[in-house]
Amino acid sequence: MSVNFNALVDAATRPYARAGRYAYHFVRGKLRRDPVFRAILKNGWLPDEGRLIDLGCGLGLLSALLAEAQKQHQAGNWAPDWSTPPRNLEFQGIELQGWKVQAARQAFGDNSPICHGDIRTAELPDCSAAIILDVLLYLNNAEQREILQRIVRTLQPGGTLLLREGNAAGGLRHFVTSTAEHICCLWRGQGWQDLHYRTETQWIALLEELGFSVDSLPMNQGTPFSNILFHATRIT
Ligand SMILES: C[S@@+](CC[C@H](N)C(=O)[O-])C[C@H]1O[C@@H](n2cnc3c(N)ncnc32)[C@H](O)[C@@H]1O
């Protein structure tokens, strides 16, 4: 048996219909097209238990996908070559934009695991895994270092950090990545934002300096972007 990923995404997305057409179609499109979500499920990078913190979690789509994956696995709709989805992993998301927190609440009611906050100042709970997808570019270099240091303090030894960012050494792909991001910021009415990218080598050096062992892998399949996923494990 194989996992019908699009059917899984459709089921995970259904609750967002309560949050309106934009939220619904955005979540569905992002889960289907962004290779990182399929890779997370397939490769089993997340622990089975403990707590996962998702910093800058947007509409909380990873939490919806993990919950649906768990349901499908329990029902026997799972492929033998895909990892077992986490069974006892509590999810906690932190998101800056109030409308996204509100949309997640409309979708999941009081069960929404997303709180409104700024990851630069919010208290981070102890966790067995942390994930930050496409968020640190909005923080300056000092803030990026600071948040990663705070994650090291809250992540259990051996715990996992999944970090994705554009690779500033990615040539034309990186030009497309940063230009698309600037256009999105303008479209959202945020004006010309300063965006803070590093090269793959610089991210690895920073993560290693802070006490992680790091694997990096391209996470841009099917897109024109320069995105890299850093799969980091806390070793000290
Ligand atoms: C490109 S989106 C990625 C959302 C989500 N991680 C995903 O992969 O679908 C970046 C998100 O980070 C959030 N964000 C940016 N700066 C933040 C901050 N200081 N604290 C919390 N969230 C932040 C934005 O509001 C936005 O929802």
XYZ file of N, CA and C and ligand atoms in Angstrom:
735
model
N 0.847 -1.198 0.000
C 0.000 0.000 0.000
C 0.884 1.250 0.000
N 0.426 2.307 -0.686
C 1.190 3.556 -0.638
C 0.322 4.635 0.001
N 0.975 5.663 0.496
C 0.219 6.754 1.101
C -0.306 7.644 -0.020
N -1.620 7.879 -0.028
C -2.188 8.823 -0.994
C -2.054 10.206 -0.358
N -0.932 10.854 -0.690
C -0.590 12.088 0.018
C -1.634 13.179 -0.228
N -2.116 13.290 -1.456
C -3.094 14.355 -1.729
C -4.401 14.135 -0.971
N -4.806 12.876 -0.840
C -6.027 12.590 -0.068
C -5.797 12.913 1.416
N -4.598 12.607 1.878
C -4.240 12.931 3.268
C -4.303 14.446 3.481
N -3.737 15.194 2.538
C -3.762 16.654 2.631
C -5.202 17.165 2.597
N -6.012 16.610 1.715
C -7.404 17.078 1.626
C -8.126 16.889 2.959
N -7.909 15.747 3.584
C -8.567 15.496 4.876
C -8.018 16.436 5.950
N -6.704 16.675 5.925
C -6.098 17.562 6.927
C -6.592 18.996 6.757
N -6.902 19.357 5.522
C -7.275 20.745 5.211
C -8.746 21.046 5.521
N -9.571 19.990 5.536
C -11.025 20.188 5.640
C -11.447 21.159 6.765
N -10.878 21.058 7.968
C -11.334 21.972 9.033
C -11.142 23.447 8.690
N -10.190 23.752 7.788
C -9.937 25.158 7.464
C -11.065 25.776 6.648
N -11.976 24.954 6.132
C -13.130 25.523 5.423
C -13.906 26.452 6.372
N -13.830 26.143 7.670
C -14.542 26.995 8.650
C -13.870 28.359 8.799
N -12.645 28.474 8.308
C -11.906 29.743 8.443
C -11.956 30.563 7.154
N -12.720 30.095 6.180
C -12.881 30.867 4.943
C -12.100 30.287 3.777
N -12.471 30.765 2.592
C -11.905 30.195 1.362
C -10.403 30.431 1.251
N -9.951 31.626 1.655
C -8.522 31.918 1.494
C -7.680 30.952 2.335
N -8.055 30.823 3.624
C -7.279 29.942 4.507
C -7.307 28.511 3.974
N -8.480 28.068 3.569
C -8.630 26.691 3.088
C -7.723 26.421 1.877
N -7.824 27.291 0.877
C -7.055 27.038 -0.348
C -5.560 27.268 -0.136
N -5.218 28.209 0.732
C -3.799 28.431 1.010
C -3.189 27.183 1.651
N -3.859 26.661 2.679
C -3.318 25.494 3.389
C -3.230 24.289 2.454
N -4.275 24.086 1.681
C -4.304 22.923 0.782
C -3.166 23.011 -0.246
N -3.015 24.187 -0.843
C -1.981 24.364 -1.859
C -0.585 24.223 -1.265
N -0.401 24.805 -0.099
C 0.938 24.774 0.520
C 1.305 23.347 0.934
N 0.371 22.643 1.544
C 0.692 21.267 1.964
C 0.969 20.370 0.759
N 0.254 20.603 -0.321
C 0.447 19.752 -1.511
C 1.757 20.053 -2.222
N 2.083 21.358 -2.328
C 3.193 21.728 -3.221
C 4.540 21.890 -2.531
N 4.522 22.184 -1.230
C 5.799 22.428 -0.561
C 6.388 21.073 -0.157
N 7.561 20.715 -0.693
C 8.088 19.365 -0.459
C 8.425 19.053 0.989
N 8.512 20.089 1.829
C 8.966 19.828 3.195
C 7.954 18.994 3.987
N 6.670 19.147 3.697
C 5.667 18.453 4.518
C 5.652 16.954 4.221
N 5.743 16.626 2.953
C 5.825 15.208 2.577
C 7.111 14.591 3.159
N 8.213 15.353 3.090
C 9.492 14.828 3.575
C 9.458 14.575 5.083
N 8.806 15.467 5.814
C 8.733 15.288 7.274
C 7.983 14.002 7.598
N 6.870 13.780 6.917
C 6.093 12.568 7.187
C 6.854 11.317 6.762
N 7.437 11.372 5.590
C 8.056 10.168 5.041
C 9.290 9.739 5.843
N 10.092 10.742 6.247
C 11.403 10.423 6.821
C 11.415 10.227 8.328
N 10.322 10.555 8.992
C 10.282 10.291 10.429
C 11.310 11.079 11.216
N 11.473 12.357 10.892
C 12.458 13.171 11.609
C 11.949 13.609 12.983
N 10.641 13.504 13.200
C 10.094 13.984 14.475
C 10.000 12.836 15.473
N 10.174 13.141 16.756
C 10.097 12.083 17.758
C 8.664 11.609 17.962
N 8.540 10.458 18.577
C 7.217 9.869 18.787
C 6.467 10.556 19.915
N 7.214 11.146 20.834
C 6.544 11.708 22.015
C 7.251 12.969 22.481
N 6.712 13.551 23.534
C 7.248 14.807 24.042
C 6.455 15.957 23.463
N 7.158 17.066 23.224
C 6.470 18.257 22.709
C 7.233 18.811 21.511
N 6.464 19.175 20.483
C 7.032 19.838 19.301
C 6.623 21.304 19.346
N 7.606 22.201 19.266
C 7.249 23.617 19.145
C 7.512 24.055 17.706
N 6.521 24.753 17.146
C 6.594 25.216 15.757
C 6.597 26.743 15.821
N 7.758 27.328 15.564
C 7.924 28.766 15.763
C 7.651 29.506 14.452
N 6.682 30.433 14.510
C 6.221 31.073 13.272
C 5.431 30.062 12.463
N 4.432 29.457 13.130
C 3.749 28.282 12.563
C 2.683 28.644 11.537
N 2.484 29.948 11.288
C 1.468 30.329 10.302
C 0.092 29.845 10.730
N -0.604 29.191 9.814
C -1.970 28.727 10.082
C -1.995 27.386 10.815
N -0.846 26.866 11.185
C -0.806 25.618 11.944
C -0.974 24.392 11.077
N -0.576 24.506 9.825
C -0.847 23.407 8.889
C -0.063 22.142 9.216
N 1.126 22.278 9.799
C 1.874 21.063 10.148
C 1.132 20.278 11.226
N 0.568 20.992 12.177
C -0.174 20.295 13.240
C -1.373 19.549 12.655
N -2.071 20.191 11.700
C -3.229 19.538 11.070
C -2.780 18.300 10.293
N -1.651 18.409 9.611
C -1.162 17.274 8.815
C -0.747 16.105 9.719
N -0.051 16.416 10.812
C 0.390 15.345 11.714
C -0.797 14.634 12.355
N -1.820 15.418 12.720
C -3.001 14.805 13.351
C -3.700 13.873 12.363
N -3.834 14.308 11.115
C -4.506 13.474 10.116
C -3.651 12.239 9.797
N -2.336 12.421 9.745
C -1.451 11.283 9.467
C -1.604 10.223 10.547
N -1.707 10.674 11.774
C -1.873 9.732 12.887
C -3.185 8.950 12.737
N -4.255 9.655 12.354
C -5.555 8.984 12.143
C -5.438 7.928 11.040
N -4.821 8.317 9.932
C -4.717 7.398 8.791
C -3.862 6.181 9.150
N -2.802 6.431 9.913
C -1.933 5.325 10.316
C -2.696 4.342 11.189
N -3.467 4.902 12.134
C -4.242 4.029 13.032
C -5.268 3.213 12.255
N -5.781 3.810 11.170
C -6.787 3.106 10.354
C -6.138 2.119 9.386
N -4.831 2.054 9.403
C -4.133 1.094 8.543
C -3.857 1.608 7.143
N -4.126 2.899 6.902
C -3.858 3.476 5.575
C -2.461 4.085 5.548
N -1.475 3.266 5.553
C -0.106 3.796 5.624
C 0.824 2.899 4.820
N 1.886 3.474 4.314
C 2.807 2.679 3.496
C 3.939 2.154 4.367
N 4.387 0.909 4.108
C 5.440 0.340 4.951
C 6.752 1.117 4.873
N 6.997 1.803 3.751
C 8.271 2.526 3.655
C 8.169 3.961 4.177
N 6.994 4.361 4.724
C 6.891 5.671 5.374
C 6.987 5.457 6.879
N 7.648 6.408 7.569
C 7.795 6.272 9.018
C 6.443 6.376 9.707
N 6.364 5.742 10.849
C 5.154 5.869 11.671
C 5.029 7.320 12.132
N 3.877 7.961 11.921
C 3.741 9.350 12.392
C 3.812 9.406 13.920
N 4.280 10.518 14.479
C 4.377 10.614 15.939
C 3.033 10.320 16.605
N 3.085 9.496 17.686
C 1.828 9.087 18.322
C 1.484 9.920 19.543
N 2.524 10.353 20.266
C 2.255 11.079 21.517
C 3.032 12.387 21.562
N 3.039 13.072 20.466
C 3.795 14.322 20.376
C 2.827 15.500 20.491
N 2.960 16.221 21.599
C 2.092 17.398 21.788
C 2.619 18.523 20.895
N 1.709 19.232 20.272
C 2.107 20.297 19.349
C 1.826 21.648 19.990
N 2.799 22.557 19.909
C 2.516 23.932 20.326
C 3.107 24.900 19.312
N 2.248 25.706 18.711
C 2.708 26.675 17.724
C 2.677 28.082 18.289
N 3.599 28.907 17.808
C 3.606 30.329 18.175
C 3.608 31.124 16.869
N 2.694 32.074 16.772
C 2.552 32.820 15.512
C 2.305 34.305 15.816
N 2.970 35.146 15.041
C 2.913 36.593 15.255
C 1.627 37.230 14.737
N 1.137 36.762 13.599
C -0.005 37.444 12.976
C -1.326 36.948 13.566
N -2.047 37.900 14.167
C -3.285 37.551 14.862
C -4.309 36.862 13.970
N -4.404 37.266 12.701
C -5.460 36.680 11.865
C -5.204 35.196 11.621
N -3.923 34.799 11.622
C -3.616 33.377 11.406
C -3.984 32.569 12.659
N -3.701 33.150 13.828
C -4.068 32.479 15.082
C -5.585 32.324 15.137
N -6.274 33.390 14.725
C -7.746 33.395 14.731
C -8.294 32.361 13.734
N -7.683 32.283 12.565
C -8.154 31.320 11.552
C -7.976 29.886 12.065
N -6.868 29.627 12.742
C -6.654 28.280 13.295
C -7.706 27.982 14.359
N -8.087 29.019 15.103
C -9.119 28.823 16.132
C -10.476 28.534 15.484
N -10.739 29.232 14.369
C -12.012 28.954 13.658
C -12.012 27.526 13.127
N -10.831 27.060 12.696
C -10.750 25.706 12.142
C -10.857 24.645 13.235
N -10.158 24.856 14.352
C -10.022 23.778 15.352
C -10.665 24.102 16.695
N -11.282 25.291 16.796
C -11.950 25.656 18.041
C -10.962 25.708 19.191
N -11.434 25.311 20.375
C -10.583 25.396 21.559
C -9.428 24.408 21.502
N -9.486 23.463 20.545
C -8.372 22.512 20.418
C -7.196 23.101 19.632
N -7.350 24.331 19.146
C -6.244 24.903 18.370
C -5.002 24.997 19.255
N -3.880 24.454 18.778
C -2.675 24.450 19.609
C -1.764 25.651 19.332
N -2.358 26.723 18.796
C -1.524 27.843 18.358
C -1.744 29.049 19.236
N -0.663 29.619 19.733
C -0.845 30.836 20.510
C -0.200 32.011 19.808
N -0.734 33.156 20.167
C -0.315 34.409 19.543
C 0.930 34.898 20.270
N 2.006 35.125 19.554
C 3.199 35.620 20.234
C 4.316 35.911 19.257
N 5.315 36.574 19.768
C 6.516 36.908 19.001
C 7.624 35.981 19.497
N 8.180 35.201 18.605
C 9.161 34.195 19.055
C 10.417 34.841 19.644
N 10.596 36.143 19.379
C 11.773 36.819 19.945
C 11.630 37.021 21.442
N 10.376 37.039 21.925
C 10.156 37.337 23.343
C 9.314 36.274 24.058
N 8.602 35.454 23.304
C 7.711 34.469 23.946
C 8.524 33.454 24.735
N 7.948 33.014 25.835
C 8.608 31.957 26.606
C 8.500 30.654 25.820
N 9.578 29.931 25.713
C 9.553 28.665 24.972
C 9.467 27.516 25.968
N 8.495 26.615 25.781
C 8.384 25.483 26.712
C 9.452 24.428 26.419
N 9.725 23.578 27.414
C 10.631 22.450 27.166
C 10.070 21.612 26.029
N 10.944 21.030 25.225
C 10.441 20.301 24.056
C 11.409 19.194 23.648
N 10.867 18.244 22.901
C 11.719 17.192 22.341
C 12.058 17.488 20.882
N 11.358 18.457 20.282
C 11.658 18.859 18.903
C 11.188 20.292 18.685
N 11.901 20.974 17.786
C 11.506 22.338 17.412
C 11.579 22.441 15.898
N 10.682 23.232 15.341
C 10.694 23.406 13.890
C 10.497 24.889 13.574
N 11.281 25.369 12.637
C 11.169 26.768 12.190
C 11.319 26.757 10.679
N 10.211 26.938 9.996
C 10.223 26.877 8.531
C 10.017 28.265 7.951
N 11.028 28.782 7.281
C 10.917 30.033 6.517
C 10.543 31.211 7.417
N 11.159 31.317 8.566
C 10.817 32.381 9.512
C 12.037 33.238 9.871
N 13.205 32.610 10.024
C 14.339 33.367 10.556
C 14.809 34.470 9.614
N 14.440 34.377 8.348
C 14.814 35.456 7.415
C 14.252 36.808 7.832
N 13.156 36.796 8.619
C 12.544 38.060 9.047
C 13.255 38.654 10.262
N 14.136 37.887 10.892
C 14.839 38.339 12.095
C 16.265 38.724 11.704
N 16.822 39.724 12.394
C 18.194 40.085 12.045
C 19.181 39.044 12.601
N 20.436 39.196 12.252
C 21.409 38.148 12.592
C 21.500 37.896 14.093
N 21.473 38.976 14.879
C 21.572 38.806 16.337
C 20.327 38.087 16.861
N 19.173 38.439 16.330
C 17.928 37.795 16.784
C 17.897 36.317 16.373
N 18.417 36.026 15.201
C 18.474 34.616 14.758
C 19.310 33.799 15.742
N 20.487 34.331 16.084
C 21.371 33.615 17.013
C 20.691 33.434 18.362
N 20.051 34.523 18.832
C 19.398 34.507 20.148
C 18.304 33.435 20.214
N 17.459 33.345 19.182
C 16.366 32.367 19.228
C 16.935 30.952 19.172
N 17.983 30.755 18.402
C 18.572 29.408 18.343
C 19.206 29.047 19.690
N 19.816 30.031 20.345
C 20.380 29.766 21.683
C 19.272 29.394 22.662
N 18.135 30.074 22.556
C 17.025 29.769 23.471
C 16.462 28.385 23.177
N 16.468 27.990 21.916
C 15.999 26.631 21.593
C 16.934 25.602 22.205
N 18.237 25.845 22.128
C 19.187 24.891 22.714
C 18.866 24.691 24.191
N 18.459 25.778 24.874
C 18.204 25.666 26.315
C 16.910 24.906 26.605
N 15.956 24.916 25.673
C 14.664 24.265 25.963
C 14.550 22.867 25.343
N 15.441 22.583 24.409
C 15.371 21.294 23.703
C 16.100 20.223 24.513
N 15.487 19.081 24.650
C 16.152 18.023 25.435
C 17.384 17.513 24.672
N 18.408 17.043 25.399
C 19.589 16.503 24.714
C 19.165 15.397 23.756
N 19.726 15.408 22.579
C 19.320 14.439 21.559
C 18.089 14.874 20.784
N 17.501 16.002 21.196
C 16.290 16.497 20.534
C 16.591 17.050 19.141
N 15.528 17.202 18.382
C 15.653 17.552 16.958
C 15.231 18.989 16.691
N 16.018 19.664 15.884
C 15.598 20.963 15.338
C 15.541 20.827 13.826
N 14.396 21.177 13.240
C 14.281 21.265 11.779
C 14.162 22.746 11.428
N 15.121 23.216 10.657
C 15.166 24.627 10.285
C 15.245 24.723 8.772
N 14.376 25.506 8.168
C 14.514 25.708 6.722
C 14.690 27.186 6.419
N 15.648 27.457 5.534
C 15.901 28.823 5.078
C 16.393 28.777 3.639
N 16.290 29.899 2.963
C 16.892 30.013 1.636
C 18.416 30.058 1.775
N 19.098 29.507 0.793
C 20.567 29.489 0.813
C 21.081 30.710 0.055
N 21.706 31.641 0.794
C 22.159 32.890 0.167
C 23.215 32.653 -0.905
N 23.814 31.456 -0.917
C 24.791 31.136 -1.965
C 24.126 30.397 -3.123
N 22.823 30.481 -3.179
C 22.076 29.680 -4.165
C 21.950 30.294 -5.551
N 22.708 31.357 -5.858
C 22.742 31.918 -7.208
C 21.373 32.406 -7.676
N 21.027 32.026 -8.901
C 19.768 32.501 -9.493
C 18.568 32.068 -8.650
N 18.634 30.839 -8.147
C 17.531 30.357 -7.302
C 17.358 31.253 -6.077
N 18.466 31.717 -5.543
C 18.328 32.577 -4.367
C 17.781 33.949 -4.748
N 18.157 34.425 -5.918
C 17.590 35.691 -6.390
C 16.064 35.557 -6.496
N 15.615 34.425 -7.047
C 14.157 34.190 -7.169
C 13.521 34.126 -5.776
N 14.180 33.434 -4.850
C 13.644 33.275 -3.485
C 13.454 34.631 -2.816
N 14.507 35.451 -2.839
C 14.421 36.723 -2.118
C 13.485 37.694 -2.841
N 13.488 37.659 -4.176
C 12.583 38.558 -4.908
C 11.124 38.181 -4.634
N 10.831 36.874 -4.664
C 9.451 36.429 -4.401
C 9.035 36.847 -2.990
N 9.953 36.746 -2.041
C 9.630 37.102 -0.655
C 9.361 38.604 -0.540
N 10.183 39.426 -1.200
C 9.951 40.873 -1.160
C 8.585 41.207 -1.765
N 8.259 40.536 -2.876
C 6.962 40.808 -3.526
C 5.813 40.424 -2.592
N 5.951 39.277 -1.918
C 4.896 38.844 -0.971
C 4.734 39.868 0.146
N 5.855 40.379 0.659
C 5.778 41.369 1.744
C 5.055 42.624 1.258
N 5.380 43.049 0.042
C 4.716 44.244 -0.514
C 3.224 43.975 -0.678
N 2.891 42.773 -1.190
C 1.493 42.401 -1.425
C 0.714 42.365 -0.112
N 1.393 41.930 0.971
C 0.728 41.871 2.280
C 0.658 43.244 2.949
N 1.184 44.273 2.282
C 1.137 45.625 2.843
C 2.214 45.864 3.888
N 3.284 45.043 3.902
C 4.329 45.196 4.922
C 5.476 46.077 4.437
N 5.335 46.613 3.219
C 6.394 47.477 2.698
C 7.639 46.685 2.344
N 8.746 47.401 2.178
C 10.022 46.769 1.813
C 10.690 46.272 3.082
N 10.652 44.959 3.298
C 11.192 44.381 4.527
C 12.676 44.076 4.358
N 13.437 44.285 5.414
C 14.811 43.774 5.406
C 14.736 42.274 5.611
N 15.370 41.514 4.749
C 15.375 40.050 4.890
C 16.815 39.614 5.139
N 16.970 38.640 6.024
C 18.322 38.290 6.498
C 18.620 36.837 6.174
N 19.319 36.638 5.078
C 19.668 35.292 4.640
C 21.121 34.993 4.990
N 21.422 33.720 5.135
C 22.808 33.258 5.293
C 23.033 32.176 4.259
N 24.297 31.860 4.031
C 24.596 30.741 3.144
C 24.417 29.434 3.926
N 24.311 28.343 3.182
C 24.197 27.025 3.829
C 25.366 26.805 4.791
N 26.565 27.157 4.344
C 27.761 26.959 5.174
C 27.675 27.783 6.457
N 27.174 29.006 6.333
C 27.074 29.857 7.534
C 26.053 29.309 8.519
N 24.924 28.784 8.019
C 23.928 28.199 8.932
C 24.527 26.994 9.644
N 25.234 26.155 8.907
C 25.800 24.955 9.537
C 26.803 25.372 10.621
N 27.643 26.363 10.300
C 28.654 26.803 11.277
C 27.974 27.331 12.539
N 26.903 28.110 12.364
C 26.215 28.671 13.536
C 25.583 27.559 14.370
N 24.910 26.630 13.714
C 24.238 25.550 14.451
C 25.266 24.680 15.172
N 26.377 24.400 14.529
C 27.408 23.576 15.186
C 28.002 24.320 16.378
N 28.219 25.607 16.200
C 28.776 26.403 17.307
C 27.842 26.372 18.523
N 26.534 26.310 18.263
C 25.560 26.347 19.360
C 25.299 24.970 19.974
N 25.926 23.923 19.443
C 25.810 22.616 20.087
C 24.947 21.620 19.339
N 24.801 21.793 18.039
C 24.038 20.829 17.232
C 24.976 20.058 16.308
N 24.620 18.818 16.020
C 25.205 18.172 14.844
C 24.175 18.372 13.721
N 24.664 18.582 12.516
C 23.762 19.072 11.457
C 23.920 18.273 10.167
N 22.777 17.884 9.613
C 22.725 17.421 8.214
C 21.960 18.485 7.453
N 22.379 18.764 6.232
C 21.583 19.702 5.438
C 21.199 19.031 4.139
N 19.999 19.367 3.664
C 19.564 18.764 2.406
C 18.682 19.745 1.652
N 18.738 19.695 0.315
C 17.887 20.596 -0.459
C 16.425 20.333 -0.129
N 15.633 21.387 0.006
C 14.201 21.201 0.266
C 13.435 22.177 -0.632
N 13.697 22.022 -1.931
C 13.130 22.952 -2.908
C 12.583 22.209 -4.131
N 12.430 20.888 -4.017
C 12.028 20.082 -5.172
C 10.697 20.589 -5.733
N 10.666 20.791 -7.041
C 9.437 21.247 -7.686
C 9.179 22.736 -7.521
N 10.136 23.468 -6.969
C 9.985 24.920 -6.796
C 11.206 25.613 -7.412
N 11.121 26.921 -7.641
C 12.295 27.626 -8.180
C 13.204 28.174 -7.073
N 12.982 27.768 -5.816
C 13.645 28.425 -4.686
C 14.957 27.740 -4.287
N 15.685 28.397 -3.364
C 17.004 27.891 -2.952
C 16.943 27.243 -1.567
N 15.758 26.774 -1.181
C 15.573 26.351 0.214
C 16.381 25.113 0.599
N 16.925 25.199 1.819
C 17.694 24.103 2.409
C 17.045 23.748 3.738
N 16.953 22.454 4.027
C 16.475 22.032 5.343
C 17.681 21.584 6.164
N 17.786 22.135 7.358
C 18.837 21.730 8.293
C 18.191 20.809 9.326
N 18.665 19.579 9.351
C 18.171 18.590 10.307
C 19.237 18.517 11.393
N 18.944 19.164 12.505
C 19.966 19.339 13.542
C 19.575 18.563 14.799
N 20.585 18.017 15.460
C 20.351 17.255 16.693
C 21.163 17.891 17.807
N 20.514 18.150 18.926
C 21.230 18.775 20.049
C 22.168 17.764 20.674
N 23.459 18.097 20.685
C 24.418 17.127 21.239
C 25.010 17.575 22.565
N 24.891 18.849 22.915
C 25.479 19.271 24.202
C 24.423 19.973 25.034
C 6.662 32.211 5.384
S 5.593 31.987 6.721
C 5.887 30.300 7.177
C 4.787 29.740 8.023
C 4.990 28.286 8.456
N 6.233 28.117 9.173
C 4.908 27.362 7.270
O 5.916 26.792 6.881
O 3.826 27.220 6.717
C 6.455 32.837 8.029
C 5.622 32.952 9.282
O 6.444 33.414 10.361
C 5.686 34.327 11.126
N 6.604 35.185 11.890
C 7.486 36.082 11.400
N 8.154 36.675 12.400
C 7.672 36.134 13.554
C 7.944 36.342 14.925
N 8.856 37.261 15.317
N 7.265 35.623 15.847
C 6.327 34.720 15.456
N 6.029 34.463 14.161
C 6.679 35.173 13.224
C 4.890 35.079 10.082
O 3.803 35.761 10.646
C 4.491 33.961 9.139
O 3.292 33.356 9.514
